Coordinates of C-alpha atoms in Angstrom, one line a residue:
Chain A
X159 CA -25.6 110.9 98.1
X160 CA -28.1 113.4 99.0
X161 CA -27.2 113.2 103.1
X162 CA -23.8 113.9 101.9
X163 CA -23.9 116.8 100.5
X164 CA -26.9 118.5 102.7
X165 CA -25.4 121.5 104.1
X166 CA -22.1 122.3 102.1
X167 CA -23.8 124.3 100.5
X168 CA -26.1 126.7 99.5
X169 CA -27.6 126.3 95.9
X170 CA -28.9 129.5 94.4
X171 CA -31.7 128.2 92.4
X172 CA -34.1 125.9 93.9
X173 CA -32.8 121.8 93.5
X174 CA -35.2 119.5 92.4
X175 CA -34.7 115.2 92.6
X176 CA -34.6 114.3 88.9
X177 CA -35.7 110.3 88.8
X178 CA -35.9 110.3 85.2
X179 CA -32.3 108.3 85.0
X180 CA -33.5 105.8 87.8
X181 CA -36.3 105.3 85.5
X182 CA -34.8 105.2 82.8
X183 CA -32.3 102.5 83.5
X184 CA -35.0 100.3 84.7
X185 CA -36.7 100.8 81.4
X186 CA -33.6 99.7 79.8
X187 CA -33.2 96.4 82.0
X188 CA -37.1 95.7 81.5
X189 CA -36.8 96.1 77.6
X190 CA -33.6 94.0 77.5
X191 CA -35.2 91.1 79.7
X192 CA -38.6 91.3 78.0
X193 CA -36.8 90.6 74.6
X194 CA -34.9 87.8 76.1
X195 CA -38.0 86.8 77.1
X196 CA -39.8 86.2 73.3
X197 CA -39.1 83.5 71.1
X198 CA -37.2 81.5 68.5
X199 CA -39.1 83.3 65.3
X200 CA -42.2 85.1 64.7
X201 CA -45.6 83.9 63.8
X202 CA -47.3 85.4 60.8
X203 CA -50.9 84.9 61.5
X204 CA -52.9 83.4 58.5
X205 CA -49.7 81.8 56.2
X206 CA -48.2 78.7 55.9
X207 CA -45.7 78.3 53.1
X208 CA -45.2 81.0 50.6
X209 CA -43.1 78.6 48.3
X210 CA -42.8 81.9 45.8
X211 CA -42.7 85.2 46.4
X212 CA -42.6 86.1 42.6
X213 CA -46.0 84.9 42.1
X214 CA -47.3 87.0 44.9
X215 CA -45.9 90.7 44.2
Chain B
X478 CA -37.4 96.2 91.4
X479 CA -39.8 97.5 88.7
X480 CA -43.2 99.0 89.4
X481 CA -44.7 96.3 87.2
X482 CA -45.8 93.7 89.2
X483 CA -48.9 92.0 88.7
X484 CA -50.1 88.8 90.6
X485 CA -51.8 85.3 89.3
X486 CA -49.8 85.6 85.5
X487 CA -51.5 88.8 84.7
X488 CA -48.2 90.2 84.0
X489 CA -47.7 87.3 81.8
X490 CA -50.7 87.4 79.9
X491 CA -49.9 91.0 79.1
X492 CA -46.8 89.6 77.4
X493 CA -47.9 86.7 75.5
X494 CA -50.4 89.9 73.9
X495 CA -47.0 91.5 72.6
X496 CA -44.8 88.5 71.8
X497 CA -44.9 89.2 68.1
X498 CA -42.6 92.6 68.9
X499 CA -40.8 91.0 71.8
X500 CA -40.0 88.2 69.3
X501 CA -39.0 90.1 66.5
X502 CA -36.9 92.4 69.0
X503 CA -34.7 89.4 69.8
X504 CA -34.5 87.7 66.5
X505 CA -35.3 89.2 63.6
X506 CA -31.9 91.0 63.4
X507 CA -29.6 87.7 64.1
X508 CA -32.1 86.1 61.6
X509 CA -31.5 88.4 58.8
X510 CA -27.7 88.9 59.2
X511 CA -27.1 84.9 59.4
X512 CA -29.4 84.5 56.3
X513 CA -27.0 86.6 54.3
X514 CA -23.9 85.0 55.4
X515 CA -25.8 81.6 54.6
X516 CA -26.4 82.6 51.1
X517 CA -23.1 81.7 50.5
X518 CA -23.9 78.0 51.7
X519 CA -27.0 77.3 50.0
X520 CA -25.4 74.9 47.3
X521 CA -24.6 73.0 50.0
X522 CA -28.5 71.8 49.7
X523 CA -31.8 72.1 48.1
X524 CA -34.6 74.2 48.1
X525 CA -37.2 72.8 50.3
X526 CA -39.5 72.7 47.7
X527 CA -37.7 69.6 46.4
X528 CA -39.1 68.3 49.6
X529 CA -42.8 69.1 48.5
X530 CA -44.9 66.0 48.2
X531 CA -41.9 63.5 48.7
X532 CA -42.9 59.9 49.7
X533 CA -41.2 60.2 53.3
X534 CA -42.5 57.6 55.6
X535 CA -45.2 54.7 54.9
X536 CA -48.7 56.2 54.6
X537 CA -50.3 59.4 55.3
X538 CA -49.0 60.0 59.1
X539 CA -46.3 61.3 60.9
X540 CA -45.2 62.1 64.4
X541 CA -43.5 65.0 65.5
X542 CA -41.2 64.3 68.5
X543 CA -40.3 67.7 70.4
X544 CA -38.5 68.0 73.3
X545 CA -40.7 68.7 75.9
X546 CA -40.7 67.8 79.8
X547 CA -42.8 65.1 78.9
X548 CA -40.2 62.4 76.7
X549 CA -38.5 62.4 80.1
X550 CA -42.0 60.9 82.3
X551 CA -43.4 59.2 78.5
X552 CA -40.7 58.0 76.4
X553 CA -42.6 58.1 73.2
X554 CA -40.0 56.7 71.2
X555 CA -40.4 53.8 72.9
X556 CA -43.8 53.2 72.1
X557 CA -43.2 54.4 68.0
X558 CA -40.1 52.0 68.1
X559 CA -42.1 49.2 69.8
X560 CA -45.1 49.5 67.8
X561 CA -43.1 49.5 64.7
X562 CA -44.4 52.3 63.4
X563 CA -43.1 52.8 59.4
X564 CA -44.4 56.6 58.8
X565 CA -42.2 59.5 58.9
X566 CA -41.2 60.9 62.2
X567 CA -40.2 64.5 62.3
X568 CA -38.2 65.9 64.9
X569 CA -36.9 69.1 66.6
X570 CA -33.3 69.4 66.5
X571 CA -33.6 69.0 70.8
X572 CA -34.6 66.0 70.2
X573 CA -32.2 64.6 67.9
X574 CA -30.0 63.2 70.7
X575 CA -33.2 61.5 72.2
X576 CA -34.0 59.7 69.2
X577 CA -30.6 59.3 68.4
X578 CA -30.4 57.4 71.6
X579 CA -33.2 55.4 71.8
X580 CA -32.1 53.7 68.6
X581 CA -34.4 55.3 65.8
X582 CA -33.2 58.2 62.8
X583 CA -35.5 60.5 62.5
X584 CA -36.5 61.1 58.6
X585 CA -36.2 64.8 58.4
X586 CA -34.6 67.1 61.4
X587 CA -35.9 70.8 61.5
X588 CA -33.7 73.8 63.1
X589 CA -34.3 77.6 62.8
X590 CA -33.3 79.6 66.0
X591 CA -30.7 81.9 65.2
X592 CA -29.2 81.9 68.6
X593 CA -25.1 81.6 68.0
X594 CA -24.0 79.7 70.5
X595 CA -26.7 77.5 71.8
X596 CA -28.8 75.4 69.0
X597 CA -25.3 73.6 68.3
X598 CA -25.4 72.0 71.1
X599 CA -28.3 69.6 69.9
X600 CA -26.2 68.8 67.2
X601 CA -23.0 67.8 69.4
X602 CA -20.6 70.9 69.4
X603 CA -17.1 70.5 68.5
X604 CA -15.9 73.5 70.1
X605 CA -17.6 73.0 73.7
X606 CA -15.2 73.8 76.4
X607 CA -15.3 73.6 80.3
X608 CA -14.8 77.6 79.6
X609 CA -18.0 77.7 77.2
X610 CA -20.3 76.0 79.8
X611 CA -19.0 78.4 82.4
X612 CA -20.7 80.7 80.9
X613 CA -24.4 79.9 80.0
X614 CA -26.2 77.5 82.2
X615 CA -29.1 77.1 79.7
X616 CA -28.9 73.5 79.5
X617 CA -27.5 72.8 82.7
X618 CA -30.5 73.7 85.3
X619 CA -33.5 72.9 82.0
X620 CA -36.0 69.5 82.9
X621 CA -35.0 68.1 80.5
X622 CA -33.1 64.6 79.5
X623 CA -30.5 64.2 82.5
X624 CA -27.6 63.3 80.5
X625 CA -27.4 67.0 79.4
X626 CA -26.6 67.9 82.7
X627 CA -23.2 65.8 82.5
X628 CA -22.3 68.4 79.7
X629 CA -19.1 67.6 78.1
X630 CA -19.8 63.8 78.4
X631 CA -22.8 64.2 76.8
X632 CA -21.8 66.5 74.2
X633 CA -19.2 63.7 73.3
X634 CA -21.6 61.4 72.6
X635 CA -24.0 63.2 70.8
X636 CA -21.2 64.1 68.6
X637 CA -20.5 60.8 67.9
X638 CA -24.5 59.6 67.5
X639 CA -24.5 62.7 65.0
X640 CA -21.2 62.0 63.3
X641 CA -22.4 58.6 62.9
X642 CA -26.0 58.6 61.4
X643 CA -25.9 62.5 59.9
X644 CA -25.9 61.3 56.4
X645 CA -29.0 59.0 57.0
X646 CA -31.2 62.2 57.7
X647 CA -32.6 65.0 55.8
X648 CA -32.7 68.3 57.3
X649 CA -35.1 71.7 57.0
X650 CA -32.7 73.9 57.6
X651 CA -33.4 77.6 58.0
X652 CA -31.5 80.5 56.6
X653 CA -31.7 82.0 59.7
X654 CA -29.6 79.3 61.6
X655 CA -26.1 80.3 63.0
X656 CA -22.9 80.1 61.6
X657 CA -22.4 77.2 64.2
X658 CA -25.3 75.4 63.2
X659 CA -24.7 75.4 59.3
X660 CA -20.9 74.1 59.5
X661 CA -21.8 71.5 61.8
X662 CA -24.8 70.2 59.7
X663 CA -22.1 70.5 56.9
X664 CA -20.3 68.1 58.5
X665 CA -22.3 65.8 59.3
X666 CA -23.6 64.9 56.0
X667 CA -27.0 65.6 56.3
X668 CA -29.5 65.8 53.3
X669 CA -30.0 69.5 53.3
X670 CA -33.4 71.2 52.5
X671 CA -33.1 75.1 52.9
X672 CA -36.0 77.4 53.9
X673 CA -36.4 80.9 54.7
X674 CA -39.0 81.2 58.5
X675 CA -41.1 83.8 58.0
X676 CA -40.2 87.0 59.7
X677 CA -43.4 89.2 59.3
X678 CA -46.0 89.5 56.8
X679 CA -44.0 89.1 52.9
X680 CA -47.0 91.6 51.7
X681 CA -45.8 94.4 53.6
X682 CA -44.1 97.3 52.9
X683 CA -40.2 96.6 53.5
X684 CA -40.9 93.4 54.3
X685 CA -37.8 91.0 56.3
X686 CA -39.4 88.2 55.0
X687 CA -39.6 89.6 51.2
X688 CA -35.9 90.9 51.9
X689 CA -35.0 87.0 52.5
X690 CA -36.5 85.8 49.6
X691 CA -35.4 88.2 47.2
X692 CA -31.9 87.1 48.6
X693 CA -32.4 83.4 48.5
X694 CA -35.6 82.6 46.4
X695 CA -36.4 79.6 49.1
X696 CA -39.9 79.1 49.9
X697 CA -41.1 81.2 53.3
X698 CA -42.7 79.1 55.7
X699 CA -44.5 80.4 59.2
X700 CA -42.9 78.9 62.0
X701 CA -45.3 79.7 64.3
X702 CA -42.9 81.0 66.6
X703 CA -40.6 77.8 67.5
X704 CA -39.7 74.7 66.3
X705 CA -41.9 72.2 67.1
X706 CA -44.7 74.1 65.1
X707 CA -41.9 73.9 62.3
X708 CA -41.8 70.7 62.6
X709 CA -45.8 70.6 62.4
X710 CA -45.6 72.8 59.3
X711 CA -43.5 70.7 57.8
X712 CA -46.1 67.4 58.4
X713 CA -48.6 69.2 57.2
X714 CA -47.9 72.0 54.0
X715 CA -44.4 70.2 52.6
X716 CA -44.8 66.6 53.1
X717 CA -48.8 67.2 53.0
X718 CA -49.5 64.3 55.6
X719 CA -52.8 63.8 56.7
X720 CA -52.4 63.0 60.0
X721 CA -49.8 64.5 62.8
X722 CA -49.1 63.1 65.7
X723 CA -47.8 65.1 68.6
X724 CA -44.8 64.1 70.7
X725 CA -43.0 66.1 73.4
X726 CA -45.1 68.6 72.8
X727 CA -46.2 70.5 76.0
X728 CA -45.4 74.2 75.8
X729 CA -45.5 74.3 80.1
X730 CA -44.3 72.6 82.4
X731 CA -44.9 70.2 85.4
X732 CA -46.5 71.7 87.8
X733 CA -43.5 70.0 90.3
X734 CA -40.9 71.4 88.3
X735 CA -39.2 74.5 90.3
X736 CA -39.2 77.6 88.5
X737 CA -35.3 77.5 88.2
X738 CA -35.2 74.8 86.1
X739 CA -38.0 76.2 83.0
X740 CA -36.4 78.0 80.3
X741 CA -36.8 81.3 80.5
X742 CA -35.9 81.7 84.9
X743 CA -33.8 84.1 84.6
X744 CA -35.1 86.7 82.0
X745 CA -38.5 86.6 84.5
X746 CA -36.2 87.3 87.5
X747 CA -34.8 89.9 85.6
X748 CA -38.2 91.4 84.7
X749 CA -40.1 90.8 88.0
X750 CA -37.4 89.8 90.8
X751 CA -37.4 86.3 92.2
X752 CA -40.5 86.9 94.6
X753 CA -42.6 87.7 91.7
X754 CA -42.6 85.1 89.2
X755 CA -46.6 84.6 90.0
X756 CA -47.1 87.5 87.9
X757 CA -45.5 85.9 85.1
X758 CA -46.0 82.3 85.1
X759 CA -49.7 81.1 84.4
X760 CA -50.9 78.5 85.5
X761 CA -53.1 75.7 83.1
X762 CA -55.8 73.3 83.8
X763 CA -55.7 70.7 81.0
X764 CA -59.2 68.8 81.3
X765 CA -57.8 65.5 78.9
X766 CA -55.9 64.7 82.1
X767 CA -56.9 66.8 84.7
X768 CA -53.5 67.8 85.9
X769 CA -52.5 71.2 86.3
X770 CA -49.5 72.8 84.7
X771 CA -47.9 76.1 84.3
X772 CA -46.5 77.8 81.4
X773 CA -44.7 81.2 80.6
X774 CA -45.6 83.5 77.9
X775 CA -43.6 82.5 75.0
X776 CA -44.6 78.6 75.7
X777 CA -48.1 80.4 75.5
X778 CA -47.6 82.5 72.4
X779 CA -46.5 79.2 71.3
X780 CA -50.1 77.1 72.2
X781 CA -52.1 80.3 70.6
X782 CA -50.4 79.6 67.6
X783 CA -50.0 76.2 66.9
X784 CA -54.1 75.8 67.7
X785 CA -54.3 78.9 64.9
X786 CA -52.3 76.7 62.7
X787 CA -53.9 73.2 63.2
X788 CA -57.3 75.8 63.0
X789 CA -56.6 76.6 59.3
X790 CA -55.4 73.0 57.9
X791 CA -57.6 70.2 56.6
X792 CA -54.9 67.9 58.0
X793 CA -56.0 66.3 61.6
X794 CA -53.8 66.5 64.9
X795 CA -53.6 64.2 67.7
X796 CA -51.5 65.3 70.3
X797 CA -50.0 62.1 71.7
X798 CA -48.1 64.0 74.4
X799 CA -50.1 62.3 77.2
X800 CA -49.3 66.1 79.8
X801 CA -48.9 69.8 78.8
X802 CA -51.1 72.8 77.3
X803 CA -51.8 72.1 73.7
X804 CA -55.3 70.8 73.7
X805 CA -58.5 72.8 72.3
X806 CA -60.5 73.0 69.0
X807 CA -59.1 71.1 66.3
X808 CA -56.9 69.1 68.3
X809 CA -57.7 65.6 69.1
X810 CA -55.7 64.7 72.4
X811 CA -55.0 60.8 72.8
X812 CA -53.0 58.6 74.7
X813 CA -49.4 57.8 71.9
X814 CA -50.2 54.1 72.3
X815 CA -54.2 55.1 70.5
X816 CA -52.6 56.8 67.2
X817 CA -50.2 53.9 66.8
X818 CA -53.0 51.5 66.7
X819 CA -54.9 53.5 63.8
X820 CA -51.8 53.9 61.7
X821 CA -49.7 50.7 61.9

């Protein structure tokens, strides 16, 4: 896109590349496959059965 | 494509590290929203406390049979059915089918992924079209029994192994199973035992867990991330059985399997690209057999866990799975046909 356009015109201010977006969207498709990537339900570290909450509040 | 390649399973070892967040990212929501809908089901069944201390199986010993590569090169049900082994066997609902198969009902069935679509399937699923399979080739490319690769055939007769012996097994059934799940367990006839899995700590502040319970008042149990440690929580803190055996249980893979055919292939060529699945994968020594295998980082958020678990309960485990990962303190690691001897 960027050959393109070079030389049709003249920008006033100077243009700088913005890669955020790029970025950005890879972030998105990393987060997406990374929580595809976890499993079927948590582990809580130190329980087993809580067979009443009740009791413990 | 991303700048976050990293070789020999660093990548992956990075990730097992945050698997509690990654987990709850992809579950915690789908568990939640199916537990409310399953309130409405829950006369349907029992609490699992009714399930507490029940005489299930001759003795003080159970085997778990999961699913794992390793039923395929093993057959353990085989040797259990062979050695006419009388104590309870608890199973993954993956391997239903296998057991199914091989001519021995399992005593109690345990299911919790949330997943709409896909945990039906080990249950035979009514509405499975050529269309459906087009779709999702989870099963289809997995090492795992070959029959599930002839996908409708199979489906048929799992439906009909299902149909035929559902009412002869009880079930731990988790709140957080799908829609798909609960009808076809409904139809089936099996004994029903509901359960809430654990979604964080129930002693914090806002608290998904607490938010279950407070729906449902079923007992919370730690899952320990899948089910096969279900199925080991269930041996050991609701039928309080003093010995577990471990079946199917390898949380890797072979190390001849290609990468195409483990679980999670294309979430890591999503993450990494095809080229870099080194940085993911990690590769296993276990010294009981020395064979190599390689694992991914939910199979090895899965191992940490389970050896936490086993570390914390006065019950023992053997793991009879003769190949994969789970091996280390607290875990004795035999050949099946051992364990049968000692509790026949």
């Amino acid at each position: 896109m960027n050959d393109f356009l070079k030389g049709n015109f003249k920008t006033q201010n100077k243009v700088t590349e913005m890669p955020e977006e790029k970025t950005d969207l890879e972030g998105r498709f990393e987060r997406e496959a990374l929580k595809r990537l976890g499993g079927s339900v948590a582990f809580v570290s130190k329980n087993k059965v809580a067979w009443d909450l009740k009791e413990d509040s | 494509m991303s700048g976050i390649y990293e070789a020999d399973g660093g990548l992956g070892a990075k990730l097992v590290a945050n698997m509690v967040q990654i987990t709850d990212d992809r579950i915690s929501s789908d568990a939640l929203s199916n537990a409310h809908r399953n309130h409405l089901m829950l006369a349907n069944g029992q609490s699992l406390a009714a399930l507490r201390g029940q005489s299930i199986g001759q003795g003080d010993s159970c085997i778990v049979v999961a699913a794992g590569p390793s039923i395929k090169r093993r057959n353990p049900i085989a040797m259990i059915k062979d050695a006419g082994y009388k104590g309870a066997i608890i199973t993954t609902e993956s391997a239903i089918a296998y057991c199914l198969k091989s001519g021995v009902v399992p005593d109690l069935v345990v299911t919790l992924d949330p997943h709409a679509t896909r945990i039906v399937r080990w249950f035979g699923d009514p509405s499975l079209n050529e269309e459906a399979l087009a779709q999702d080739d989870y099963y289809r490319r997995q090492d795992m029994d070959e029959a599930f690769a002839n996908e409708l055939e199979f489906n048929q007769e799992i439906l009909n192994l299902v149909n035929e012996h559902g009412k002869d097994m009880k079930i731990a059934l988790a709140t957080s199973a799908s829609e798909a799940v609960v009808s076809r367990v409904l139809e089936t006839g099996m004994e029903i035992y509901w359960w809430n899995p654990m979604l964080d700590d129930p002693n914090l502040k806002g608290s998904k867990t607490r938010e279950m319970f407070d729906l449902n008042s079923m007992p919370c149990v730690n899952a320990g991330g899948n089910v096969g440690a279900s199925c080991w929580m269930m041996a050991d803190a609701v039928l309080e059985k003093k010995y577990i055996g471990l079946t199917g249980m390898d949380f890797s893979y072979y190390e001849d399997t290609p990468p195409r055919n483990t679980q999670y292939y294309h979430e890591i060529v999503d993450l990494v690209g095809e080229e870099n699945l080194d940085s993911v994968f990690m590769r296993v020594q276990n010294p009981h057999l020395a064979s190599w295998f390689y694992t991914d980082p939910a199979y090895m958020w899965y191992r940490n866990a389970l050896l936490e678990m086993v570390a914390g309960s006065d019950s023992r485990t053997t793991n009879c799975t003769e190949g994969g990962i789970v091996f280390g303190d607290g875990i004795e690691f035999v050949p099946l046909m051992d364990f049968l001897h000692r509790h026949i």
